[in-house]
Coordinates of C-alpha atoms and ligand atoms in Angstrom, one line a residue:
M1 CA -127.1 -99.7 -20.5
Y2 CA -124.9 -98.9 -23.5
G3 CA -121.5 -99.5 -22.1
S4 CA -119.5 -98.4 -19.0
G5 CA -117.8 -95.1 -19.5
Y6 CA -117.2 -95.3 -15.8
I7 CA -114.2 -93.6 -14.2
P8 CA -114.1 -93.8 -10.4
G9 CA -114.4 -90.5 -8.8
L10 CA -115.3 -88.6 -12.0
D11 CA -118.6 -86.8 -12.4
Y12 CA -118.5 -85.6 -16.0
T13 CA -121.4 -83.3 -15.4
K14 CA -119.3 -81.3 -13.0
L15 CA -116.3 -80.7 -15.2
N16 CA -115.5 -77.1 -15.2
N17 CA -114.0 -74.6 -17.5
S18 CA -111.4 -73.1 -15.2
I19 CA -107.7 -73.7 -15.9
A20 CA -106.8 -71.5 -12.9
Q21 CA -107.9 -74.3 -10.5
E22 CA -105.6 -76.9 -12.0
D23 CA -102.4 -78.0 -10.4
P24 CA -99.8 -75.8 -12.2
Q25 CA -97.1 -78.5 -12.1
K26 CA -99.3 -81.1 -13.6
L27 CA -100.7 -78.6 -16.2
A28 CA -97.1 -77.7 -17.2
E29 CA -96.2 -81.4 -17.6
F30 CA -99.3 -82.1 -19.6
E31 CA -98.7 -79.2 -22.0
A32 CA -95.0 -80.1 -22.4
K33 CA -96.1 -83.6 -23.4
I34 CA -98.5 -82.2 -26.0
E35 CA -95.8 -79.8 -27.2
N36 CA -93.5 -82.8 -27.6
G37 CA -96.0 -84.6 -29.9
D38 CA -96.8 -87.3 -27.3
K39 CA -100.3 -88.8 -27.1
I40 CA -102.5 -88.3 -24.0
E41 CA -104.1 -91.6 -23.0
P42 CA -107.3 -92.2 -20.9
H43 CA -105.6 -92.8 -17.6
D44 CA -103.1 -89.9 -17.9
W45 CA -103.8 -86.8 -15.9
M46 CA -105.5 -84.1 -18.0
P47 CA -107.1 -80.7 -17.2
Q48 CA -110.9 -80.8 -16.7
Q49 CA -111.3 -78.4 -19.6
Y50 CA -109.4 -80.7 -22.0
R51 CA -111.6 -83.6 -21.0
K52 CA -114.8 -81.6 -21.3
Q53 CA -113.9 -80.2 -24.7
L54 CA -112.9 -83.6 -26.0
I55 CA -116.2 -85.2 -24.8
R56 CA -118.1 -82.4 -26.5
L57 CA -116.3 -82.7 -29.8
I58 CA -116.0 -86.5 -30.1
E59 CA -119.6 -86.9 -29.0
Q60 CA -120.8 -84.5 -31.6
H61 CA -118.7 -86.2 -34.2
A62 CA -120.2 -89.6 -33.2
H63 CA -123.8 -88.2 -33.4
S64 CA -122.9 -86.8 -36.9
E65 CA -121.9 -90.1 -38.2
I66 CA -125.2 -91.7 -37.1
M67 CA -127.3 -88.7 -38.4
G68 CA -125.2 -88.7 -41.6
A69 CA -126.4 -92.2 -42.4
L70 CA -130.0 -91.1 -42.3
P71 CA -130.3 -89.0 -45.5
E72 CA -128.3 -91.6 -47.4
G73 CA -130.3 -94.5 -45.9
T74 CA -133.5 -93.1 -47.3
W75 CA -132.1 -93.8 -50.8
I76 CA -131.1 -97.4 -50.3
T77 CA -134.4 -98.7 -51.6
R78 CA -134.4 -96.2 -54.5
A79 CA -130.8 -96.5 -55.7
P80 CA -130.7 -96.6 -59.5
T81 CA -128.8 -99.9 -60.0
L82 CA -127.9 -102.9 -58.0
K83 CA -124.3 -101.9 -58.0
R84 CA -125.1 -98.5 -56.5
K85 CA -127.5 -100.0 -54.0
L86 CA -124.8 -102.4 -52.7
A87 CA -122.2 -99.7 -52.4
L88 CA -124.7 -97.4 -50.6
I89 CA -125.6 -100.1 -48.1
A90 CA -121.9 -100.7 -47.4
K91 CA -121.3 -97.0 -46.9
V92 CA -124.2 -96.5 -44.5
Q93 CA -123.0 -99.5 -42.6
D94 CA -119.5 -98.0 -42.4
E95 CA -120.9 -94.7 -41.1
I96 CA -122.7 -96.4 -38.3
G97 CA -119.4 -98.3 -37.5
H98 CA -117.6 -94.9 -37.3
A99 CA -120.2 -93.8 -34.7
Q100 CA -119.4 -96.9 -32.7
L101 CA -115.7 -96.2 -32.8
L102 CA -116.3 -92.6 -31.8
Y103 CA -118.7 -93.3 -29.0
A104 CA -116.2 -95.8 -27.6
A105 CA -113.5 -93.1 -27.8
A106 CA -115.7 -90.6 -26.0
E107 CA -116.6 -93.1 -23.3
T108 CA -112.9 -93.4 -22.3
L109 CA -113.3 -89.8 -21.0
G110 CA -116.0 -90.8 -18.6
K111 CA -119.3 -90.0 -20.2
P112 CA -121.6 -93.1 -20.5
R113 CA -123.0 -93.8 -23.9
E114 CA -126.6 -93.6 -22.6
A115 CA -126.0 -90.0 -21.5
M116 CA -124.6 -89.1 -24.9
I117 CA -127.7 -90.5 -26.6
N118 CA -130.0 -88.8 -24.2
D119 CA -128.2 -85.5 -24.8
L120 CA -128.6 -86.0 -28.6
L121 CA -132.3 -86.6 -28.2
S122 CA -132.9 -83.7 -25.9
G123 CA -131.0 -81.3 -28.2
K124 CA -128.3 -80.6 -25.6
S125 CA -125.6 -82.1 -27.8
K126 CA -125.2 -81.0 -31.4
Y127 CA -124.4 -82.8 -34.6
S128 CA -123.2 -81.7 -38.0
N129 CA -125.3 -79.0 -39.7
V130 CA -125.2 -80.8 -43.1
F131 CA -127.4 -83.7 -42.0
N132 CA -130.4 -81.5 -41.3
Y133 CA -131.1 -81.1 -45.0
P134 CA -133.1 -83.5 -47.2
A135 CA -131.6 -85.7 -49.9
E136 CA -134.2 -84.8 -52.6
T137 CA -132.8 -86.8 -55.5
W138 CA -130.2 -89.4 -56.3
A139 CA -127.8 -86.6 -57.2
D140 CA -127.9 -85.4 -53.6
I141 CA -126.4 -88.8 -52.6
T142 CA -123.5 -88.3 -55.0
V143 CA -123.0 -84.8 -53.6
I144 CA -122.9 -86.1 -50.1
G145 CA -120.6 -89.0 -51.1
F146 CA -118.2 -86.8 -52.9
L147 CA -118.2 -83.3 -51.3
I148 CA -119.3 -84.0 -47.8
D149 CA -117.1 -87.0 -47.4
A150 CA -114.3 -84.9 -48.9
A151 CA -115.0 -82.1 -46.3
A152 CA -115.0 -84.7 -43.5
I153 CA -111.7 -86.2 -44.7
V154 CA -110.0 -82.7 -44.7
N155 CA -111.1 -82.3 -41.1
Q156 CA -110.3 -85.8 -40.0
L157 CA -107.0 -86.3 -41.6
L158 CA -105.7 -83.2 -39.9
N159 CA -107.2 -84.2 -36.5
S160 CA -106.0 -87.8 -36.7
K161 CA -102.6 -86.3 -35.8
G162 CA -104.1 -84.8 -32.7
S163 CA -103.1 -85.2 -29.1
Y164 CA -105.8 -87.6 -27.6
G165 CA -104.8 -91.2 -28.3
P166 CA -108.2 -92.9 -28.6
Y167 CA -109.6 -90.2 -30.9
S168 CA -106.6 -90.0 -33.1
R169 CA -106.5 -93.8 -33.6
A170 CA -110.3 -93.9 -34.3
L171 CA -109.8 -91.1 -36.9
K172 CA -107.1 -93.0 -38.7
R173 CA -109.3 -96.0 -39.1
I174 CA -112.3 -93.8 -40.1
C175 CA -110.2 -91.9 -42.7
A176 CA -109.2 -95.2 -44.5
E177 CA -112.9 -96.0 -45.0
E178 CA -113.9 -92.4 -45.8
S179 CA -111.3 -92.3 -48.6
F180 CA -113.1 -95.2 -50.2
H181 CA -116.4 -93.5 -49.8
L182 CA -114.9 -90.4 -51.4
K183 CA -113.8 -92.5 -54.5
Q184 CA -117.3 -94.0 -54.7
G185 CA -118.9 -90.6 -54.4
Y186 CA -116.6 -89.0 -57.0
E187 CA -117.3 -91.8 -59.5
G188 CA -121.1 -91.3 -59.1
F189 CA -120.6 -87.5 -59.4
V190 CA -118.6 -87.9 -62.6
Y191 CA -121.1 -90.3 -64.0
L192 CA -123.9 -87.8 -63.6
A193 CA -121.8 -84.8 -64.7
T194 CA -120.9 -86.6 -68.0
G195 CA -124.4 -88.1 -68.5
S196 CA -127.5 -86.9 -70.2
P197 CA -128.6 -83.2 -70.0
K198 CA -131.3 -84.3 -67.5
Q199 CA -128.6 -86.0 -65.3
R200 CA -126.4 -83.0 -65.4
K201 CA -129.2 -80.7 -64.4
M202 CA -130.1 -83.0 -61.5
L203 CA -126.5 -82.8 -60.4
Q204 CA -126.2 -79.1 -60.8
D205 CA -129.4 -78.5 -58.8
A206 CA -128.1 -80.8 -56.0
V207 CA -124.8 -78.9 -55.9
N208 CA -126.6 -75.6 -55.7
R209 CA -128.7 -76.8 -52.8
W210 CA -125.8 -78.3 -50.9
W211 CA -123.1 -75.6 -51.4
P212 CA -124.1 -73.3 -48.5
P213 CA -124.4 -76.1 -45.9
I214 CA -121.0 -77.4 -47.2
M215 CA -119.4 -74.0 -46.6
H216 CA -120.9 -74.0 -43.1
F217 CA -119.6 -77.5 -42.4
F218 CA -116.1 -76.3 -41.2
G219 CA -117.7 -74.1 -38.5
P220 CA -118.0 -70.3 -38.2
P221 CA -115.3 -68.0 -39.3
N222 CA -112.2 -67.9 -37.1
K223 CA -113.1 -64.6 -35.5
T224 CA -116.3 -66.0 -34.1
S225 CA -115.2 -69.6 -33.4
V226 CA -115.6 -70.1 -29.6
H227 CA -113.5 -73.2 -29.0
S228 CA -110.7 -73.1 -31.6
E229 CA -108.1 -71.3 -29.5
K230 CA -108.2 -73.9 -26.7
L231 CA -108.5 -76.8 -29.0
M232 CA -105.7 -75.8 -31.2
K233 CA -103.4 -75.0 -28.2
W234 CA -103.9 -78.6 -27.0
K235 CA -103.7 -80.1 -30.5
V236 CA -107.1 -81.5 -30.5
K237 CA -108.0 -79.4 -33.5
M238 CA -105.0 -79.2 -35.9
A239 CA -106.2 -76.3 -38.1
S240 CA -108.6 -73.4 -37.7
N241 CA -112.1 -73.5 -39.3
D242 CA -111.1 -71.1 -42.1
E243 CA -107.9 -73.0 -42.8
M244 CA -109.8 -76.3 -43.2
R245 CA -112.4 -74.5 -45.4
N246 CA -109.5 -73.1 -47.5
R247 CA -107.9 -76.6 -47.9
F248 CA -111.2 -78.1 -49.0
L249 CA -111.8 -75.4 -51.6
D250 CA -108.3 -75.8 -52.9
Q251 CA -108.6 -79.5 -53.3
Y252 CA -112.1 -79.9 -54.5
V253 CA -113.4 -76.8 -56.3
P254 CA -111.1 -77.5 -59.3
K255 CA -112.5 -81.0 -59.5
V256 CA -116.0 -79.7 -59.7
W257 CA -115.3 -77.0 -62.2
E258 CA -113.3 -79.3 -64.5
L259 CA -116.6 -81.3 -65.0
G260 CA -118.4 -78.1 -66.1
I261 CA -120.5 -78.0 -62.9
T262 CA -120.7 -74.5 -61.4
L263 CA -120.8 -73.4 -57.8
P264 CA -123.5 -70.9 -56.7
D265 CA -121.1 -68.2 -55.6
P266 CA -120.0 -65.5 -58.2
N267 CA -117.2 -64.4 -55.9
L268 CA -115.6 -67.8 -55.5
R269 CA -112.0 -67.6 -56.8
K270 CA -108.5 -68.4 -55.7
N271 CA -106.3 -65.4 -55.0
E272 CA -103.0 -66.6 -56.6
E273 CA -101.0 -64.1 -54.7
T274 CA -102.1 -65.1 -51.2
G275 CA -103.0 -68.7 -52.1
R276 CA -106.3 -68.2 -50.3
W277 CA -109.8 -68.7 -51.7
E278 CA -112.2 -65.7 -51.7
Y279 CA -115.9 -66.3 -51.4
T280 CA -119.2 -64.9 -50.3
E281 CA -119.7 -65.6 -46.6
P282 CA -122.6 -68.1 -46.4
D283 CA -125.6 -67.1 -44.3
W284 CA -124.3 -67.7 -40.7
E285 CA -127.7 -66.9 -39.2
E286 CA -129.1 -69.9 -41.1
F287 CA -126.2 -72.0 -39.8
F288 CA -126.9 -71.2 -36.2
R289 CA -130.6 -71.7 -36.6
V290 CA -130.0 -75.2 -38.1
I291 CA -127.5 -76.3 -35.4
K292 CA -129.8 -75.2 -32.7
G293 CA -132.5 -77.5 -34.0
D294 CA -134.5 -75.4 -36.5
G295 CA -133.3 -76.8 -39.8
P296 CA -135.5 -78.5 -42.5
C297 CA -135.0 -82.0 -41.1
N298 CA -133.9 -81.7 -37.4
K299 CA -137.2 -82.9 -36.0
E300 CA -137.4 -85.8 -38.5
R301 CA -133.8 -86.9 -37.7
I302 CA -134.3 -86.8 -33.9
A303 CA -137.6 -88.7 -34.3
V304 CA -135.8 -91.5 -36.1
R305 CA -133.2 -91.8 -33.4
Q306 CA -135.9 -91.8 -30.7
W307 CA -137.6 -94.6 -32.5
A308 CA -134.4 -96.6 -32.7
V309 CA -133.7 -96.1 -29.0
E310 CA -137.1 -97.3 -28.1
K311 CA -137.2 -100.3 -30.5
G312 CA -133.7 -101.4 -29.5
R313 CA -134.2 -101.1 -25.7
W314 CA -135.1 -104.8 -25.2
V315 CA -131.9 -105.8 -27.1
R316 CA -129.8 -103.8 -24.8
Q317 CA -131.6 -105.0 -21.7
A318 CA -131.2 -108.6 -22.9
L319 CA -127.5 -108.1 -23.4
F320 CA -127.0 -106.8 -19.9
N321 CA -129.4 -109.3 -18.3
P322 CA -129.7 -112.3 -20.6
S323 CA -131.7 -114.5 -18.2
A324 CA -134.7 -112.1 -17.8
K325 CA -137.7 -112.5 -20.1
Y326 CA -138.5 -109.7 -22.6
S327 CA -141.4 -109.3 -24.9
L328 CA -140.5 -108.1 -28.4
P329 CA -141.9 -104.6 -29.3
V330 CA -144.8 -104.6 -31.7
A331 CA -143.6 -103.2 -35.1
Ligands
FAQ401 N1 -122.3 -78.5 -37.3 O1 -116.2 -72.8 -31.7 P1 -116.5 -73.6 -33.0 C1 -119.1 -86.7 -41.4 C2 -120.8 -75.5 -33.4 S1 -118.7 -86.3 -39.8 C3 -122.9 -78.3 -36.1 O2 -115.8 -73.2 -34.2 P2 -115.3 -76.2 -32.8 C4 -119.0 -88.1 -41.8 C5 -119.8 -75.9 -32.4 O3 -120.1 -77.2 -31.9 C6 -119.0 -84.6 -39.6 N2 -122.4 -77.5 -35.1 O4 -116.5 -75.1 -32.7 C7 -120.0 -88.4 -42.9 C8 -120.0 -74.8 -31.3 O5 -121.2 -75.1 -30.6 P3 -121.2 -75.6 -29.1 C9 -118.8 -84.1 -38.3 C10 -121.2 -76.9 -35.4 O6 -115.7 -77.4 -32.1 C11 -119.9 -88.0 -44.2 C12 -120.3 -73.6 -32.2 O7 -120.8 -74.1 -33.5 N3 -117.4 -83.9 -38.0 O8 -119.5 -85.8 -42.1 C13 -120.6 -77.0 -36.7 O9 -114.0 -75.5 -32.4 C14 -120.9 -88.3 -45.1 C15 -119.0 -72.7 -32.4 O10 -118.1 -73.4 -33.3 C16 -116.9 -83.6 -36.8 O11 -117.7 -83.5 -35.9 C17 -121.2 -77.8 -37.6 N4 -120.7 -78.0 -38.9 O12 -115.2 -76.5 -34.4 C18 -121.1 -89.2 -42.5 C19 -115.4 -83.5 -36.7 N5 -119.5 -76.3 -36.7 O13 -120.6 -77.0 -29.1 C20 -122.1 -89.5 -43.4 C21 -115.0 -83.1 -35.3 C22 -119.4 -75.6 -35.5 O14 -120.3 -74.6 -28.3 C23 -122.0 -89.1 -44.7 N6 -115.4 -81.7 -34.9 N7 -120.5 -76.0 -34.8 O15 -122.6 -75.5 -28.6 C24 -114.6 -80.6 -35.2 O16 -113.6 -80.7 -35.9 C25 -115.1 -79.3 -34.7 O17 -116.1 -79.5 -33.7 C26 -115.7 -78.4 -35.8 C27 -116.2 -77.1 -35.1 C28 -114.6 -78.0 -36.8 C29 -116.9 -79.0 -36.5

């Protein structure tokens, strides 16, 4: 219904986690190729676990782009000026385009798009924790546009050098657009930070609300990360969760502080000797609750996607079978 994702002889639901069962010769060649910096392409041989991990990660990333457009989308009708409204519409449209690129990259691994959407709706497949929080004020939109886009770029620039060709190429295109979103978000952030006392307070409150989910964004600390070791070995993930978090803090905390905006962590500081940032660990129990479906907006976000799937069904049916007759859904 959504596209093919069909690979003859592959049942993606039966991919297993065992490396021991793989042909050792093929596995060695595959790993040598990755070690050499070559890209793996869809029709190349790959271990089942590599395929399975990539499907999981790219699919979650695609869902996140779609879900990420939802909190921002709620502010299109309430943007403070025409200029901001136009920019926000364009950004939301870009995010949905990123999801299309990513779903297409995941489909090359054999999972049909319809199955990915079904897994999102059933809660089987995750999406980024940050998009389960509400955007309460316009300042939340600038925090998303600046700091969440910045966090996404840190992750995506690194992983665009990764081993799987279709994902790495999609990320390169996505990063070009995200860099523009970041500029737009930063400009809005600076505008509020240098505005009236009321605007500064609105921004400070939004930063305080979003800081813990942003710290969660890069995933759990290295010692509890489940997938990092495999993903890093196969150059899907090009840095650990803590390394990405550290890079983000290094690049963006000074930009926030120089505007006189504070961050709600009294222990946040750079250790100049080690070059590493020190911080209070965010509440990881909250993180796991949120990604398992019990955040402030999970139900609302899934309901919007469910609505879109139902309302768009006739379009997809018409695309696949244009000669049949379809009645439009009642709004
Ligand atoms: N949210 O073993 P690890 C964007 C899960 S795009 C939810 O460390 P991994 C654009 C993880 O899946 C944002 N779940 O996992 C935009 C696993 O659960 P599982 C999305 C998370 O894969 C901006 C468990 O925790 N970006 O923002 C999160 O090695 C503005 C254990 O974790 C991507 O998806 C999380 N934050 O590392 C749009 C990039 N973190 O699957 C609109 C690609 C971890 O076993 C507006 N993904 N989990 O049930 C990645 O790079 C990696 O998947 C990480 C996590 C780094 C996110």
